mmCIF file of C-alpha atoms in Angstrom:
data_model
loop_
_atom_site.group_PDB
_atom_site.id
_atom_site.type_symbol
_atom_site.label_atom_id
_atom_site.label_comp_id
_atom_site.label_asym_id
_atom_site.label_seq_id
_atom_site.Cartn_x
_atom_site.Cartn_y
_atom_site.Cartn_z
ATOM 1 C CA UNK A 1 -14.274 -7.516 4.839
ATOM 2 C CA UNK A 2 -12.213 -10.199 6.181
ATOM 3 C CA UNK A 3 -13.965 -12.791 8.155
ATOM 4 C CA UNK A 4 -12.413 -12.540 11.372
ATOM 5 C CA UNK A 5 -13.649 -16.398 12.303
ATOM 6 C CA UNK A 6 -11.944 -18.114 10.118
ATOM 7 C CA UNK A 7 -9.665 -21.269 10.592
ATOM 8 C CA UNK A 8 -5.802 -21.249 10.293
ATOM 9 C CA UNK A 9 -3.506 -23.712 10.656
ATOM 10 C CA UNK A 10 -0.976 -22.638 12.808
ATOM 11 C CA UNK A 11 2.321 -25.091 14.290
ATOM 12 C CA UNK A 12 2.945 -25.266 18.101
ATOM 13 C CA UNK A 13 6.138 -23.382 18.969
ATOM 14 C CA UNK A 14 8.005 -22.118 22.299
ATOM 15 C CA UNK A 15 7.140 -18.360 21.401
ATOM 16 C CA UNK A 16 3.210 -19.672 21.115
ATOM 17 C CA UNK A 17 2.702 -22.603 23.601
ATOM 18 C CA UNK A 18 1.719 -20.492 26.549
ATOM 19 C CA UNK A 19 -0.264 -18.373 24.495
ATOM 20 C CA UNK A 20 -2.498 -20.635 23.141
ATOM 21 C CA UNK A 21 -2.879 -23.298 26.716
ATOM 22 C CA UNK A 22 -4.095 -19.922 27.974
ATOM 23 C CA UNK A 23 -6.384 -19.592 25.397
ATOM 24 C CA UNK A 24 -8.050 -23.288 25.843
ATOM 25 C CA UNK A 25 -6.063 -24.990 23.232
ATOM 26 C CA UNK A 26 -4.278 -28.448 24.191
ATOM 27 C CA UNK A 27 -0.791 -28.961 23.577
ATOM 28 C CA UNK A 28 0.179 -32.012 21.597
ATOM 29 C CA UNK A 29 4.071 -31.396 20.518
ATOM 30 C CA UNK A 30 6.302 -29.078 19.243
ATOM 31 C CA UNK A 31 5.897 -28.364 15.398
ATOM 32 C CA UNK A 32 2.560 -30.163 15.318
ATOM 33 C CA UNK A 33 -0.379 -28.389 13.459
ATOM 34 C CA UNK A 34 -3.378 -27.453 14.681
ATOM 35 C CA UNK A 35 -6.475 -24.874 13.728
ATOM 36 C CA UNK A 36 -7.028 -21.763 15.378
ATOM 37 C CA UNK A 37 -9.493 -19.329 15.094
ATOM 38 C CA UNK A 38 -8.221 -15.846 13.038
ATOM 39 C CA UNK A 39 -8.637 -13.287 15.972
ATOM 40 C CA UNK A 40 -6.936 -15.649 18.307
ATOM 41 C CA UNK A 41 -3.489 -15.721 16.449
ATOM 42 C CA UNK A 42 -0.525 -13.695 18.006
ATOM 43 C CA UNK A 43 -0.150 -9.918 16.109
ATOM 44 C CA UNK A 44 3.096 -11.366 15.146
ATOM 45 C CA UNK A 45 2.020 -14.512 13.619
ATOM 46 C CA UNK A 46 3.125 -15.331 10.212
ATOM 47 C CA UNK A 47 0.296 -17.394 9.097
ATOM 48 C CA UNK A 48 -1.800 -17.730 6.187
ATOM 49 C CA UNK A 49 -5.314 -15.833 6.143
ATOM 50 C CA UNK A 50 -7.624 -15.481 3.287
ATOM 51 C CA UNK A 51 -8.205 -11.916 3.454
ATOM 52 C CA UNK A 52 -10.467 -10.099 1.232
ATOM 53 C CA UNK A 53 -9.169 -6.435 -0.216
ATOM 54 C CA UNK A 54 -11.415 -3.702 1.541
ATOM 55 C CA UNK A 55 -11.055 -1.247 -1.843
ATOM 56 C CA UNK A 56 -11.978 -3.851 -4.287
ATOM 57 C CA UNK A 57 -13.108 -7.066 -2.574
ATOM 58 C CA UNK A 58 -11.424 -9.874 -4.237
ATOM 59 C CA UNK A 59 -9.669 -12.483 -2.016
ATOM 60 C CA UNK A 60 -6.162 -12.842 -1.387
ATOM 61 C CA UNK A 61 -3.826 -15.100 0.492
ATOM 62 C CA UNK A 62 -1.511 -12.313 3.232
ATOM 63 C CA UNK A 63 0.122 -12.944 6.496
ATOM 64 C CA UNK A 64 -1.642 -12.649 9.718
ATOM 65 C CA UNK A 65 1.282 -9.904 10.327
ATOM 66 C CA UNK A 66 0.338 -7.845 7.862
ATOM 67 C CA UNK A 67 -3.556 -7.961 8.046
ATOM 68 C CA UNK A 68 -2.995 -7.340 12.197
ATOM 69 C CA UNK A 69 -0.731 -3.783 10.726
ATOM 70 C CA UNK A 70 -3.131 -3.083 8.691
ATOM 71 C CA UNK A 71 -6.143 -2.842 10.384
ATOM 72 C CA UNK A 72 -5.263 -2.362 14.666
ATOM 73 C CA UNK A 73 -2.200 -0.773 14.080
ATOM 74 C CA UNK A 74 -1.827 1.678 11.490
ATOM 75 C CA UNK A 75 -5.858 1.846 11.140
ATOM 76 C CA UNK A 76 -5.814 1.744 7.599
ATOM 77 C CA UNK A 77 -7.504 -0.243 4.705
ATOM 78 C CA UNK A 78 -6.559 -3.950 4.134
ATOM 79 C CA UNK A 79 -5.443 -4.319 0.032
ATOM 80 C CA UNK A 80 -4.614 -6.633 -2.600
ATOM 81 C CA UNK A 81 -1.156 -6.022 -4.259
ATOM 82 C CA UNK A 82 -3.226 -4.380 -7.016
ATOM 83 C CA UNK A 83 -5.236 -1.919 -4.895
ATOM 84 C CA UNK A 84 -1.852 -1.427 -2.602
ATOM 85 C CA UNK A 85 -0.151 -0.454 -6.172
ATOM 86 C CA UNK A 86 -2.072 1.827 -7.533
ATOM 87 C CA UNK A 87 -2.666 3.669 -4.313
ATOM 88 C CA UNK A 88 0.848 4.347 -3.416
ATOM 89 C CA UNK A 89 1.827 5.081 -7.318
ATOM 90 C CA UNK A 90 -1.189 8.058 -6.986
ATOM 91 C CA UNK A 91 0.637 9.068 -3.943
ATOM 92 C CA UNK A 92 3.929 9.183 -5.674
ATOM 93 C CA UNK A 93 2.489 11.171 -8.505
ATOM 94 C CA UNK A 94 0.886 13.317 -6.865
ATOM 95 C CA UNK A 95 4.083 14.307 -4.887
ATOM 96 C CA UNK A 96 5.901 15.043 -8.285
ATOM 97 C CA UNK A 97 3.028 17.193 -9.375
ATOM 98 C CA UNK A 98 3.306 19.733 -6.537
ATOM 99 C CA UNK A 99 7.150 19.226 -6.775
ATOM 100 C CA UNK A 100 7.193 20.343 -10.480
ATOM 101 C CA UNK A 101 4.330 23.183 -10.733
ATOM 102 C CA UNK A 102 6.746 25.658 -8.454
ATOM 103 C CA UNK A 103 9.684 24.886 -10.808
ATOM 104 C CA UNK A 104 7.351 25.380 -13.833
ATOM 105 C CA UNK A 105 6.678 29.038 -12.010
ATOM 106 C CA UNK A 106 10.024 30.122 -11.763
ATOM 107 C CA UNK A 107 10.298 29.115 -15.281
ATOM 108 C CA UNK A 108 7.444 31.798 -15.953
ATOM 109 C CA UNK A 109 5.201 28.659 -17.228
ATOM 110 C CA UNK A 110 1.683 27.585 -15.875
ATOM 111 C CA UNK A 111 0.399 24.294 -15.681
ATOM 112 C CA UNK A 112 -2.918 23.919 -16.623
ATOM 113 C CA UNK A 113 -3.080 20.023 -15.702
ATOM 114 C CA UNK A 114 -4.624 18.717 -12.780
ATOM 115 C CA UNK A 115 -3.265 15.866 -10.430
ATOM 116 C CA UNK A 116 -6.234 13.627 -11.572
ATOM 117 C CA UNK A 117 -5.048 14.207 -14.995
ATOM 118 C CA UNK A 118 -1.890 11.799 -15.341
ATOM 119 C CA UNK A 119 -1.371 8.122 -14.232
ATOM 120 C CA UNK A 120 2.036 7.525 -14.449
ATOM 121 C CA UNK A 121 5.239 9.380 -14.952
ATOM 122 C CA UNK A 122 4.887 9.162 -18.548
ATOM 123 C CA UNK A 123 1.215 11.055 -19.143
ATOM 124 C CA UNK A 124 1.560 14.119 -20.994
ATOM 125 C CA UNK A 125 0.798 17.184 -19.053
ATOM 126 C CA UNK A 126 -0.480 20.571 -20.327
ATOM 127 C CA UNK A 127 1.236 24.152 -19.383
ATOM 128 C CA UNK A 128 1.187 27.975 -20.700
ATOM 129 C CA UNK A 129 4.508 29.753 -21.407
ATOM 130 C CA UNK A 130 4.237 33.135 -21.074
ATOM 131 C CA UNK A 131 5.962 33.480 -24.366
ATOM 132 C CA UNK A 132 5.586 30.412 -26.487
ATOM 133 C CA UNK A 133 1.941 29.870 -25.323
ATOM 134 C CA UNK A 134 0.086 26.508 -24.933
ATOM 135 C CA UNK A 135 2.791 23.450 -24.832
ATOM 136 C CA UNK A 136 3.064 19.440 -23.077
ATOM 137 C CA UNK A 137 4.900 17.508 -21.854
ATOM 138 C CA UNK A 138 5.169 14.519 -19.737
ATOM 139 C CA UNK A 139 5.537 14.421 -16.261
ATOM 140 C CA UNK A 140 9.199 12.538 -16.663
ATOM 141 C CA UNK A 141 10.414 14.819 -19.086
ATOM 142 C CA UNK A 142 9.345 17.830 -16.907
ATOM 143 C CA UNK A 143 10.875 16.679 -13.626
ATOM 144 C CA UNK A 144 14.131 16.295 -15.867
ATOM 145 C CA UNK A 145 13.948 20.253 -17.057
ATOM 146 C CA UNK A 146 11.283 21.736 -16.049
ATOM 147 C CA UNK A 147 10.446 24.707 -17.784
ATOM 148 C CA UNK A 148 8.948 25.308 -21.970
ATOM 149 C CA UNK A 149 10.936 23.372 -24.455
ATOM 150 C CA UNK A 150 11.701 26.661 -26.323
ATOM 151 C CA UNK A 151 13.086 28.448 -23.830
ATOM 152 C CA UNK A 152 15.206 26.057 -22.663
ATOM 153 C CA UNK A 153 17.325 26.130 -26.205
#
């Protein structure tokens, strides 16, 4: 989890002056640096946090901005580039799987895959034909014709 208390180093500004003499902190000049305390920075503040990936735990450098989405906004997890990755490329899969198994249908095929089954576009899938029997194919190819290879020809 992301420790809330940390120190950033934020610059004095017109948008943030007000904000942070209300807050206690005295104003030296404009563009000068000074430290603030993580959950006093403005939602909108671009500056640098350590924050630490709630799915895997490793630490990574993010904007405020984006950490302040995250968590009070959209309510959702806080992830590294890595975790952010693979969970919207699952999401994405997923979404071609239930696209292709009604196509498959029509095509008087069964798919005997699962979604947890395939990784990327390019994992090989398994399906019946009701004629040619037991066949795969990978996702990619089946999105392009969807359907058994032999009775497509």
């Amino acid at each position: 989890m992301t420790d809330e208390n940390q120190k950033v180093i934020v610059s004095w500004s017109s948008r943030n002056k007000y904000y942070y003499e209300s807050l206690g902190y005295i104003y030296t000049k404009m563009h000068d640096k000074f430290e603030v305390i993580m959950k006093e920075l403005l939602p909108s503040s671009n500056a640098k946090i350590v924050g630490v990936c709630d799915k895997c735990g490793a630490e990574f450098e993010a904007k405020y901005s984006n950490y302040y989405r995250a968590k009070y906004i959209r309510n959702q997890n806080f992830c590294c580039s890595k975790c952010k990755d693979s969970k919207n490329s699952s999401k994405k899969n997923e979404r071609y799987y239930n696209e292709i198994v009604p196509k498959f249908r029509a095509q008087n095929c069964s798919v005997i895959s699962t979604k947890d089954e395939f990784t990327n576009t390019s994992s090989m899938l398994s399906f019946i034909c009701e004629i040619h029997g037991k066949f795969n194919k990978s996702l990619k190819a089946s999105l392009n014709a969807p359907g058994c290879p032999k009775c497509l020809y």
